[in-house]
Short mmCIF file of C-alpha atoms and ligand atoms in Angstrom, two decimals:
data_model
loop_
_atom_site.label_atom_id
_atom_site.label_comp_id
_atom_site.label_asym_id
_atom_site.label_seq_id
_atom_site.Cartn_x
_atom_site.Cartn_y
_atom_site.Cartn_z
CA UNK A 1 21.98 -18.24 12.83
CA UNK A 2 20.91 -20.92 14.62
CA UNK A 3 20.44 -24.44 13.01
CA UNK A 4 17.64 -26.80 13.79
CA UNK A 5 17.73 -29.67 16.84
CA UNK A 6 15.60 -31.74 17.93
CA UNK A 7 12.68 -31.79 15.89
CA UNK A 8 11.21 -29.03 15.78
CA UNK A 9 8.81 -29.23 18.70
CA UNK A 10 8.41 -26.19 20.26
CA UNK A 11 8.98 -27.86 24.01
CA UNK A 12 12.49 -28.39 22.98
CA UNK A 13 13.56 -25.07 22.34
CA UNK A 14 15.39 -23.32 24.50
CA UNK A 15 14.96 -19.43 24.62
CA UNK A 16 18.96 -18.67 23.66
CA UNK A 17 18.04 -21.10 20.52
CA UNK A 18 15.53 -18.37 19.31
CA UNK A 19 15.98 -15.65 16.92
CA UNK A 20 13.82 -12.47 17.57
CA UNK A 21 11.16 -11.45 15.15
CA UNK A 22 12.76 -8.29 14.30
CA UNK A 23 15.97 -9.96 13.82
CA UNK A 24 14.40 -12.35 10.84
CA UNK A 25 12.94 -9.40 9.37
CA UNK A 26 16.00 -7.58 9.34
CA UNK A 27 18.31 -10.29 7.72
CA UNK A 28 14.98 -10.77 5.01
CA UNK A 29 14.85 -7.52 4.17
CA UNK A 30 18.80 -6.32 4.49
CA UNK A 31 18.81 -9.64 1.21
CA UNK A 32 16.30 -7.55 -1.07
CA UNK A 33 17.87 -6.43 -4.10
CA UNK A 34 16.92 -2.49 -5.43
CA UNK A 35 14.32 -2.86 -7.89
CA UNK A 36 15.13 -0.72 -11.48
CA UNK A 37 12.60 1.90 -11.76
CA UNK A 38 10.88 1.46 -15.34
CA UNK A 39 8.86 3.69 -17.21
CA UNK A 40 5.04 3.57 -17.54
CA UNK A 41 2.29 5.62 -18.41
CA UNK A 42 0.91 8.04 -16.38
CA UNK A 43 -2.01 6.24 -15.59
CA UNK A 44 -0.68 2.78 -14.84
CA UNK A 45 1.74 4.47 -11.67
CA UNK A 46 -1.28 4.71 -9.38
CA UNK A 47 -0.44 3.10 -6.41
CA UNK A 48 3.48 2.46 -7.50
CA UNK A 49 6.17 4.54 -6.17
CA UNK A 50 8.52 6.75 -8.36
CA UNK A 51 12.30 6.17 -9.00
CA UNK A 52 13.02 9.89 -9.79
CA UNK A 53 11.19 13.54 -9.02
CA UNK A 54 8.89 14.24 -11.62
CA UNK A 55 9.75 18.20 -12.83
CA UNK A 56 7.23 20.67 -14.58
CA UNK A 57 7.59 21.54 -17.80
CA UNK A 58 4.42 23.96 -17.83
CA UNK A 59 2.92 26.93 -16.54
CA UNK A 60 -0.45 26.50 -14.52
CA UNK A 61 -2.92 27.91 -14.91
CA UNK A 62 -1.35 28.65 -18.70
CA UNK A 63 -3.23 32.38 -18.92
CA UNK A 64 -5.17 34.96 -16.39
CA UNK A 65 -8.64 33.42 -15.70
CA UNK A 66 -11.84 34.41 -14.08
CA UNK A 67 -12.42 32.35 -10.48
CA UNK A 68 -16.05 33.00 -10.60
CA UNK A 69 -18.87 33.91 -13.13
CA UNK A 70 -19.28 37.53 -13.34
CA UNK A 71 -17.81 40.54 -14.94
CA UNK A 72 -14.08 41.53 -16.04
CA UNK A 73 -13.67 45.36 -14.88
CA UNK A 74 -11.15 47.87 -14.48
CA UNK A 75 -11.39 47.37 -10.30
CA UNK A 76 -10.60 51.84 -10.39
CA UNK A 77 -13.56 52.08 -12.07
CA UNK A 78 -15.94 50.75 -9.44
CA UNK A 79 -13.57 52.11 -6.46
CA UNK A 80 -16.46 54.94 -5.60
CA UNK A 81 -19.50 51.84 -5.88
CA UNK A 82 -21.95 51.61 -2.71
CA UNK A 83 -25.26 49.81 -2.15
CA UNK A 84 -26.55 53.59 -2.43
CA UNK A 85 -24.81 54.63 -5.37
CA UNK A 86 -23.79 51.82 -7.39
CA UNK A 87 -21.73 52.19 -10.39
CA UNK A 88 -23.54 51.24 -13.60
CA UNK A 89 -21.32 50.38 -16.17
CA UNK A 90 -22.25 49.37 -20.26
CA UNK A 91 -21.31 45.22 -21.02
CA UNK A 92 -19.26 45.43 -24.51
CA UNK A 93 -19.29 41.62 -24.73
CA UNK A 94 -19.20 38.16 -22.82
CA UNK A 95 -16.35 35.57 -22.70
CA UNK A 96 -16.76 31.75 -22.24
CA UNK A 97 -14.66 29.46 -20.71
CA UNK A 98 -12.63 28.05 -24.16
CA UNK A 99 -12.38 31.37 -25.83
CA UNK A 100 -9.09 31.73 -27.93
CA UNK A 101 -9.53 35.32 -27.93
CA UNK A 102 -10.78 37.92 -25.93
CA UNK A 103 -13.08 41.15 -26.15
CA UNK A 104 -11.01 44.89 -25.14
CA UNK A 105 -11.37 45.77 -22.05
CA UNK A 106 -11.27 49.32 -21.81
CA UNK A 107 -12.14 52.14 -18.56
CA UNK A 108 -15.55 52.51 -18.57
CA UNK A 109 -16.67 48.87 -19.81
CA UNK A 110 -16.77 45.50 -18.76
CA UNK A 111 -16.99 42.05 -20.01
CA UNK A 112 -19.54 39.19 -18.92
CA UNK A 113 -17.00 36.98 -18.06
CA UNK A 114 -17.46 32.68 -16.95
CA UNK A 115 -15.06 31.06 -14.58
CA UNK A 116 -12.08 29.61 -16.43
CA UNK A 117 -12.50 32.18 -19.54
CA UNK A 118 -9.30 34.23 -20.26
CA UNK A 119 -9.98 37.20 -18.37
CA UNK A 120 -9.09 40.10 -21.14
CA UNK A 121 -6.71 42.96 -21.90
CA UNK A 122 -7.34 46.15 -19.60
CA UNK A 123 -8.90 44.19 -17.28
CA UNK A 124 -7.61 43.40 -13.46
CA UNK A 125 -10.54 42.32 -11.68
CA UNK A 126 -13.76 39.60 -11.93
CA UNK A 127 -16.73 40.94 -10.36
CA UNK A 128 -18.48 37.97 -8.94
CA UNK A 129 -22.79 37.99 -10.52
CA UNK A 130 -24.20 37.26 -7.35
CA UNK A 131 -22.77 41.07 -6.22
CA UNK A 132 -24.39 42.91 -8.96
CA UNK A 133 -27.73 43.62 -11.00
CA UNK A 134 -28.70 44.26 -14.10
CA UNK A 135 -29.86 47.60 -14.95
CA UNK A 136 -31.30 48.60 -18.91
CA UNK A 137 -28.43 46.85 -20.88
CA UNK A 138 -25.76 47.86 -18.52
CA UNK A 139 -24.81 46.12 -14.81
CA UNK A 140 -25.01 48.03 -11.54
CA UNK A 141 -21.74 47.04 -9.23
CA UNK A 142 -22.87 47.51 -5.44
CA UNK A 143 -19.51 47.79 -3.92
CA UNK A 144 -15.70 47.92 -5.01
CA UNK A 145 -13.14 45.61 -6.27
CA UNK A 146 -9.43 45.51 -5.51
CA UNK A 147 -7.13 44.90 -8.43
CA UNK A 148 -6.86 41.03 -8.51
CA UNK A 149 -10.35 40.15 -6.98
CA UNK A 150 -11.24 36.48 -8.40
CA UNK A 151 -8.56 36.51 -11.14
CA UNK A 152 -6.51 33.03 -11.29
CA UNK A 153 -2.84 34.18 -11.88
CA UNK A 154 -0.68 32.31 -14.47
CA UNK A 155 1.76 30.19 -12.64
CA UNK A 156 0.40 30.60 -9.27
CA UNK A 157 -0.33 26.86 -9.65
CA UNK A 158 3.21 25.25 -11.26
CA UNK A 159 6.15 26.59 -13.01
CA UNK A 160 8.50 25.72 -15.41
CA UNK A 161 11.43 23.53 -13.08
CA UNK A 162 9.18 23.32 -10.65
CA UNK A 163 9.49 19.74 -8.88
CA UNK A 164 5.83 18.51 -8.59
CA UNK A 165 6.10 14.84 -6.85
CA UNK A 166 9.83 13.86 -5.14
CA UNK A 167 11.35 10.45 -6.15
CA UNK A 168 10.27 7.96 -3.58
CA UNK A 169 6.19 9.64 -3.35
CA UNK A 170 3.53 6.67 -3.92
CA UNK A 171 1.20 7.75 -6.65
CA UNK A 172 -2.19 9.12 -5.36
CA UNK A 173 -5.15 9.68 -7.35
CA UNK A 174 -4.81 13.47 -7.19
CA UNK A 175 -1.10 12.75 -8.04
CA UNK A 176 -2.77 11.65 -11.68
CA UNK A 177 -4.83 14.75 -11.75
CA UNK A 178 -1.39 16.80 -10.87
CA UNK A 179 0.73 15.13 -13.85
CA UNK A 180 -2.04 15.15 -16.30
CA UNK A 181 -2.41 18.94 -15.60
CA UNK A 182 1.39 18.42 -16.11
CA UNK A 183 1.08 17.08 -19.95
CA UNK A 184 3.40 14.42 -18.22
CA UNK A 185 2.50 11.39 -20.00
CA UNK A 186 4.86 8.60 -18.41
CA UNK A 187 6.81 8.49 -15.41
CA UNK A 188 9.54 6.41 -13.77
CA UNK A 189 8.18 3.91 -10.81
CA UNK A 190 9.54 0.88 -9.28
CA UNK A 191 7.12 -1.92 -10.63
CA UNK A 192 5.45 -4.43 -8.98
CA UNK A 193 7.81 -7.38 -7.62
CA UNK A 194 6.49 -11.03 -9.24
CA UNK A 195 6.79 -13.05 -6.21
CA UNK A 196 6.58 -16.66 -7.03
CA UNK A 197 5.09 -18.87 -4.67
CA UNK A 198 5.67 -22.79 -4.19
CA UNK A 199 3.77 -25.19 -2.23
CA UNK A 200 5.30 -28.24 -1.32
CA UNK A 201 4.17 -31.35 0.33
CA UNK A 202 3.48 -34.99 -0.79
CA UNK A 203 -0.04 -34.90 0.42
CA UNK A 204 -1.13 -32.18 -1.23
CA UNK A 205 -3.36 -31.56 -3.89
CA UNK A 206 -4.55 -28.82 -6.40
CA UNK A 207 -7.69 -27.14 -4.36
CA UNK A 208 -10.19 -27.93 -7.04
CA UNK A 209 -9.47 -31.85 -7.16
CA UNK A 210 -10.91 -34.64 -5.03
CA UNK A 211 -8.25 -35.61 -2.00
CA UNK A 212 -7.83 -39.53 -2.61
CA UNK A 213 -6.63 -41.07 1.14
CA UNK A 214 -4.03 -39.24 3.24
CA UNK A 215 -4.39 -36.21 1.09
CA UNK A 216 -5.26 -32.35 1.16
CA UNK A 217 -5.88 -29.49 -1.03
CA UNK A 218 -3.21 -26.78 -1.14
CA UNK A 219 -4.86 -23.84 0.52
CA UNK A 220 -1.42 -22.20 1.21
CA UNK A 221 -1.33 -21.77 -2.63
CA UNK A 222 -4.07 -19.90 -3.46
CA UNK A 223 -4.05 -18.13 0.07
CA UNK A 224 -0.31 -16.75 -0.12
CA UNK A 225 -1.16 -15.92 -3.88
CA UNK A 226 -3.90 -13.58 -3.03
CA UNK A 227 -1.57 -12.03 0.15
CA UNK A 228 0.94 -11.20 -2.48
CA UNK A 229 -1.45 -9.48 -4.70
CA UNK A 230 -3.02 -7.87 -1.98
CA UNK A 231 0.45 -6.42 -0.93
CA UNK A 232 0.97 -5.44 -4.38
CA UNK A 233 2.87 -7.75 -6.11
CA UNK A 234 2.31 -10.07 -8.82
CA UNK A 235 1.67 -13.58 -7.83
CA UNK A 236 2.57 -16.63 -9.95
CA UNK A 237 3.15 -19.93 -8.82
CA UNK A 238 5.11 -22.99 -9.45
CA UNK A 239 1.83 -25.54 -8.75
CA UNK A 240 2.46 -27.77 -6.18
CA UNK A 241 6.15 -29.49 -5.79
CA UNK A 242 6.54 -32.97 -4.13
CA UNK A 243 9.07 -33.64 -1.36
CA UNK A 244 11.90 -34.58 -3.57
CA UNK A 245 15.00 -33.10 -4.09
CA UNK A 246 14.74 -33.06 -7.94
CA UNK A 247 11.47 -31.92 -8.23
CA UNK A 248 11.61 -28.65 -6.03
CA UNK A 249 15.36 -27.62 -8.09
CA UNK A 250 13.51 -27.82 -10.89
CA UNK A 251 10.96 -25.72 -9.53
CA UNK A 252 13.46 -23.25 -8.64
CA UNK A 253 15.56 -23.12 -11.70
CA UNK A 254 12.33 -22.87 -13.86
CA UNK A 255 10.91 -19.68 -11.82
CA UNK A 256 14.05 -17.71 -11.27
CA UNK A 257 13.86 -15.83 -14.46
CA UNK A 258 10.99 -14.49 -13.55
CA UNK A 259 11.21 -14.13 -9.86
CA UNK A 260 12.08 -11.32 -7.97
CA UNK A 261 10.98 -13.06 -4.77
CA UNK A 262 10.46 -16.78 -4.03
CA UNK A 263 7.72 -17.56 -1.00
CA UNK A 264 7.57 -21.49 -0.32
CA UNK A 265 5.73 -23.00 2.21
CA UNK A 266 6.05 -26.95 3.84
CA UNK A 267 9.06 -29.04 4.66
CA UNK A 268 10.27 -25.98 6.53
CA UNK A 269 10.54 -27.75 9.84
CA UNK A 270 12.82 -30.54 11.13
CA UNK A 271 10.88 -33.76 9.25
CA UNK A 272 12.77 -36.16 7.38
CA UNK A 273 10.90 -35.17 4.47
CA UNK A 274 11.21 -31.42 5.00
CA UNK A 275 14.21 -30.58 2.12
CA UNK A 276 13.42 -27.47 1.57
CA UNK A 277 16.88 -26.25 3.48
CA UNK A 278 18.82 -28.14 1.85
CA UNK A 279 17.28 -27.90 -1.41
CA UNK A 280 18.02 -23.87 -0.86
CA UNK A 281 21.36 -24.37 0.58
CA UNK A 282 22.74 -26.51 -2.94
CA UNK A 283 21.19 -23.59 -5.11
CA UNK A 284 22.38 -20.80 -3.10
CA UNK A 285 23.10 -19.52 0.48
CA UNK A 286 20.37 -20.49 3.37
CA UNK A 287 19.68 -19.83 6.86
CA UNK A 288 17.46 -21.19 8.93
CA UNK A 289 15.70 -20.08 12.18
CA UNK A 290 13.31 -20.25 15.24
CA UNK A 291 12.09 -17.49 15.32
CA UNK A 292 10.53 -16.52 18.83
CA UNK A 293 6.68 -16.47 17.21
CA UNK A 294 3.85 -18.55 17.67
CA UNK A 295 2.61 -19.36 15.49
CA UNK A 296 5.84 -19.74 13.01
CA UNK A 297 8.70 -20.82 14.46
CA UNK A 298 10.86 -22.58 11.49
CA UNK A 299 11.52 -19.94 9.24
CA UNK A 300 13.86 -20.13 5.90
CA UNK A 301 15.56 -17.54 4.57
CA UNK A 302 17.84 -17.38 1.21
CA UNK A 303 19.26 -16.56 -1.89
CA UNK A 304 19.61 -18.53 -4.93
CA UNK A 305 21.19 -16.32 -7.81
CA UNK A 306 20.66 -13.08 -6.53
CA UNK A 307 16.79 -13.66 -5.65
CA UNK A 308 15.61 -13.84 -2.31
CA UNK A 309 13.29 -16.83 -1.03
CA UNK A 310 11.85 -16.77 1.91
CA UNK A 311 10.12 -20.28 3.80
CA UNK A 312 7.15 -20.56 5.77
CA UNK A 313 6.00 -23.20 7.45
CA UNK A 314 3.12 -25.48 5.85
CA UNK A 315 0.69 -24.88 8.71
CA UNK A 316 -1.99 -22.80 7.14
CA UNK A 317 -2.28 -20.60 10.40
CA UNK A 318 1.72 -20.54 10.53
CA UNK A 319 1.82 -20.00 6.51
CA UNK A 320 -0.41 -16.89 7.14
CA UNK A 321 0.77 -15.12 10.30
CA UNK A 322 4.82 -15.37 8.85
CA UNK A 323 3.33 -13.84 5.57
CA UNK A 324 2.09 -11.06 7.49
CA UNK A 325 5.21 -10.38 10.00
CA UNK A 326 7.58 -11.23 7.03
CA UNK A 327 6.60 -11.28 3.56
CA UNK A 328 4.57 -8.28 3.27
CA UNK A 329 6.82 -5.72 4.82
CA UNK A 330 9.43 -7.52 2.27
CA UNK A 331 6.87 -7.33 -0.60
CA UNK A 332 6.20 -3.37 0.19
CA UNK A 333 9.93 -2.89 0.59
CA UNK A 334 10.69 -4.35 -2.97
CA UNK A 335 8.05 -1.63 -4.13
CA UNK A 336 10.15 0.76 -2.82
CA UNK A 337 7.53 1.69 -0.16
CA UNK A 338 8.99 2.97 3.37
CA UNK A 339 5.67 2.25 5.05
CA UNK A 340 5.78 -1.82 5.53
CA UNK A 341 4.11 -2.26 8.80
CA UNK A 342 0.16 -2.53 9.36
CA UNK A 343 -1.81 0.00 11.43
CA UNK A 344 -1.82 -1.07 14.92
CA UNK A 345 -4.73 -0.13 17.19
CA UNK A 346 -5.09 -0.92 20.87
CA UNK A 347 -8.26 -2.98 21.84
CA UNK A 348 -9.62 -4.52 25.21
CA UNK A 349 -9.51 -7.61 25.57
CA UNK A 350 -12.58 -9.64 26.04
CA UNK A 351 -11.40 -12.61 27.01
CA UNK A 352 -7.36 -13.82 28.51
CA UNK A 353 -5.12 -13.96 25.75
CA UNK A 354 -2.16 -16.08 26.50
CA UNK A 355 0.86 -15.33 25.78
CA UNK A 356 3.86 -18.27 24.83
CA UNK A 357 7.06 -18.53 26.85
CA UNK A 358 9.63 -16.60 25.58
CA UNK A 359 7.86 -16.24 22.22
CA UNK A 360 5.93 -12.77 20.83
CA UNK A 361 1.93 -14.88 20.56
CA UNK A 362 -0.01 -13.32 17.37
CA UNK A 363 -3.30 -14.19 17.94
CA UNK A 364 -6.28 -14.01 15.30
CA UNK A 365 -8.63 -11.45 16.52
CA UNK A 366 -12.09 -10.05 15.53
CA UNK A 367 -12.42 -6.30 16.36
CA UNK A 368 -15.07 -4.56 17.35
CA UNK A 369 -15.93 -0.80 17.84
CA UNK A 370 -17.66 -0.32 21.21
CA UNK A 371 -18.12 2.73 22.81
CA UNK A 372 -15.26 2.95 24.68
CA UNK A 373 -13.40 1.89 22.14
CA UNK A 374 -11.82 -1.27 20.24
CA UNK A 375 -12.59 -4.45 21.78
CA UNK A 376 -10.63 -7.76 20.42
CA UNK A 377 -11.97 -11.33 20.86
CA UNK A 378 -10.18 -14.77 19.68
CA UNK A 379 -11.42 -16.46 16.34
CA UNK A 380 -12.01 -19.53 18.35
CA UNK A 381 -9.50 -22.73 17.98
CA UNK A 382 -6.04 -21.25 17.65
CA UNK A 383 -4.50 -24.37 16.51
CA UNK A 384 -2.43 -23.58 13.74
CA UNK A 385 -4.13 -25.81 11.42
CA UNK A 386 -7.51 -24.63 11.87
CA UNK A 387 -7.84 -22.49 8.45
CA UNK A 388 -10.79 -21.05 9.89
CA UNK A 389 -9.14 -19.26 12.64
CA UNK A 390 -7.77 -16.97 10.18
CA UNK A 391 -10.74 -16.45 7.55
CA UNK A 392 -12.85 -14.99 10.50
CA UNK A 393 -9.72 -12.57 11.77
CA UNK A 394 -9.12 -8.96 11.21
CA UNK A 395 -6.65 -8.87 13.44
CA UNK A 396 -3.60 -9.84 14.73
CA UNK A 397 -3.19 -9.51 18.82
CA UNK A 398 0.66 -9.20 19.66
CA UNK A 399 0.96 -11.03 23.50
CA UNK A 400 4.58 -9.75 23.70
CA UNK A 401 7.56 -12.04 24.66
CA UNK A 402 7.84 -11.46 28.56
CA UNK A 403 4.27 -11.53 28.86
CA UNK A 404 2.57 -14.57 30.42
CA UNK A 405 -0.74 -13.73 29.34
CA UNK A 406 -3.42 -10.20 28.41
CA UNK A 407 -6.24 -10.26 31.03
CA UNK A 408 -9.69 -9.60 30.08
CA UNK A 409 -10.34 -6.06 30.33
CA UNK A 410 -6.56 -5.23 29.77
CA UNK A 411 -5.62 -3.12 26.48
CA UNK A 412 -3.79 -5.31 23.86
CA UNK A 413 -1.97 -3.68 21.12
CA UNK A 414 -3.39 -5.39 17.79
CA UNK A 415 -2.13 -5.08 14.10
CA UNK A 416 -5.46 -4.33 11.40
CA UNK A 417 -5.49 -7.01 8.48
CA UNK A 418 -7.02 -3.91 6.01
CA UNK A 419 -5.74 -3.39 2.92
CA UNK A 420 -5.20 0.25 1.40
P1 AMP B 1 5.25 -28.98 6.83
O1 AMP B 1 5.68 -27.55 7.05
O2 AMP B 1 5.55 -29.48 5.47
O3 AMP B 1 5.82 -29.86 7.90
O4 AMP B 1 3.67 -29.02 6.98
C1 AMP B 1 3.04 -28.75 8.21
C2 AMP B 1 1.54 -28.96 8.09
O5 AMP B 1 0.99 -28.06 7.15
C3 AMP B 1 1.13 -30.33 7.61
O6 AMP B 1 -0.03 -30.70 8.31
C4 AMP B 1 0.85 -30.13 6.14
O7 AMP B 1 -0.05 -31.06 5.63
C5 AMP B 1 0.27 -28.75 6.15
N1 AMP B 1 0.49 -28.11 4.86
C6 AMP B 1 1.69 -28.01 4.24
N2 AMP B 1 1.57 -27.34 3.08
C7 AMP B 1 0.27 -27.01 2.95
C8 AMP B 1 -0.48 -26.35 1.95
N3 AMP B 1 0.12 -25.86 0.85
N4 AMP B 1 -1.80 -26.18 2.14
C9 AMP B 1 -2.39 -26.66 3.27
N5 AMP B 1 -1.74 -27.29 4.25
C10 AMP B 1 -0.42 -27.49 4.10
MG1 MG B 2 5.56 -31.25 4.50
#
């Protein structure tokens, strides 16, 4: 791992001093403990995914039932039925859906039956309405039935030891429906991480105060608070921490109980009032990085009793784009979730995006949908202090390493900031 020189400026790196993107993602997410499935209620593991397979203990549906409104026959007793000479046959009784108990069927008769009633003894078949009339008291049948027509057999839908959703599924609305059906009333997931973030920085203050000279409000804060919820974990935070040694191990120790991941942003870099490295490094282990990205370069990673923290640098645009290319993917994998990447599209570019030397460019991108497909166009100012850059994006544009720069007109392969 390489250790910082210089100070940080990108113009002094040299590309053998740069650690690939995938690489940092690797070590981040090779450091994540296993989260300890717990158990919740049904209803609460939407969204979460389960620690073990979840196994039937019923039969569905429970009893023989009627797939359509109609009649419950003997389907030999309307074998002979034609348009010409339908088979008229005398109704001995009706069952609703509900019914604990259920009319005779004998040869001969037939039931008015609804969909979802028990369809009764003696009978094998459910004549749908809309194929018969009525005729003085009794109902005409205009064709014949086969022996199962429109009956729902017990167990056709789940059995007994049946395994209805594998360890590892994410819980899907019709997932609820399936374990309700189920009388499963609590399952085993892997909860939500609590990801604590920490801002630090002498200059800053809390968003909803006045700046006095020389300061600014936190924006990181709130912004990587709402990226962690939107990835699905829980967000707290530790307020904002001055540059001091003291102050940001206090921080630490405070949070760790109830952190399964630490995200800090500011004093990542090579200032003499960025600590955060060495702060890390006294606590625990810590590594830090350029990592061939721009924005993002000086990345932290570490472990201080067992819990991963991961640094960004303070740059809002820097702050976000790291987030994205680290943080979630390490936020989804702590959820158990195998899926940690965004949807990537490809768009045309509608103006040159240029790429950095040596370095994989993300650039903030509005999409479009044009008729020949997506088109991608810069936010404006890419500086990576210009918070507004990323408020107007809904995309990322990856300019790959070896590439000096995406021509108008060429395709551009760009990551979709949705949520889902
Ligand atoms: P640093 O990583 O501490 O060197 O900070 C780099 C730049 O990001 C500086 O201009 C900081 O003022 C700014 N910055 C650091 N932390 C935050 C924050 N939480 N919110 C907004 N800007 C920040
Ligand atoms: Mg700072």
């Amino acid at each position: 791992m390489t250790r910082f020189v210089g100070h940080g400026r990108e113009q002094v790196t040299t590309a053998d001093e740069l650690t690939s993107v995938e690489d940092h993602l690797q070590a981040i997410l090779a450091s994540l403990p296993r989260q300890d499935p717990i158990e919740l209620t049904t209803l609460d593991s939407l969204g979460l995914v389960l620690g073990a397979d979840v196994v039937s203990h019923t039969t569905l549906p429970p009893f023989a039932n009627a797939a359509m409104d109609g009649y419950a026959v003997v389907a030999s007793d309307i074998a002979a039925a034609t348009v010409d000479r339908p088979v008229r046959l005398p109704v001995v009784g009706e069952v609703l859906a509900g019914a604990p108990t259920t009319p005779q069927v004998g040869t001969g008769r037939v039931v008015r039956i609804m969909t979802g009633a028990p369809v009764p003894h003696g009978a094998d078949a459910v004549v749908p309405v809309e194929t018969t009339s009525d005729a003085d008291g009794e109902v005409a049948f205009h064709r014949p039935a086969a022996a199962g027509d429109h009956v729902r057999l017990p167990g056709e839908d789940m059995q007994p030891g049946q395994v209805l959703l594998k360890a590892g599924r994410r819980v899907q609305p019709a997932d609820i429906a399936l374990l309700a059906a189920a009388g499963v009333a609590r399952v085993l997931c892997v909860p939500p991480p609590r990801v604590v973030v920490l801002s630090s920085g002498d200059e800053l203050v809390q968003a909803t105060r006045e700046p006095g000279p020389g300061q600014i409000r936190d924006s990181n804060g709130p912004m990587l608070s709402s990226m962690v919820r939107a990835a699905g974990g829980i967000p707290f935070t530790t307020g904002i921490v001055p540059d001091d040694r003291k102050a940001l191990m206090y921080a630490f120790d405070t949070n760790l109980g109830h952190a399964d991941l630490f995200v800090c942003t500011g004093g990542a870099s090579a200032g003499t009032r960025d600590l955060l490295p060495d702060v890390i490094g006294a606590m625990g282990e810590v590594a830090t990085a350029k990592v061939a990205m721009r924005p993002g370069m000086p990345q932290i990673r570490g472990l201080i009793s067992g819990t991963p923290v991961i640094g960004l640098p303070g740059n809002p645009v820097s702050a976000f784009v790291s987030f994205e290319v680290f943080v979630r993917p390490a936020i989804r994998r702590l959820q158990g979730r195998r899926d940690l990447a965004r949807p990537v599209v490809s768009a045309r570019a509608t103006q040159d995006l240029r790429g950095a030397p040596d370095k994989r460019h993300f650039v903030r991108v509005r999409l479009a949908r044009e008729s020949d497909g997506w088109t991608a166009t810069p936010t404006g100012a890419q500086g990576s202090h210009m918070v507004s850059s990323i408020s107007a994006a809904d995309g990322l544009a990856v300019v790959p390493e070896d590439v000096e720069a995406v021509r108008a007109g060429e395709q551009v392969r760009v990551q979709v900031l949705v949520d889902g």
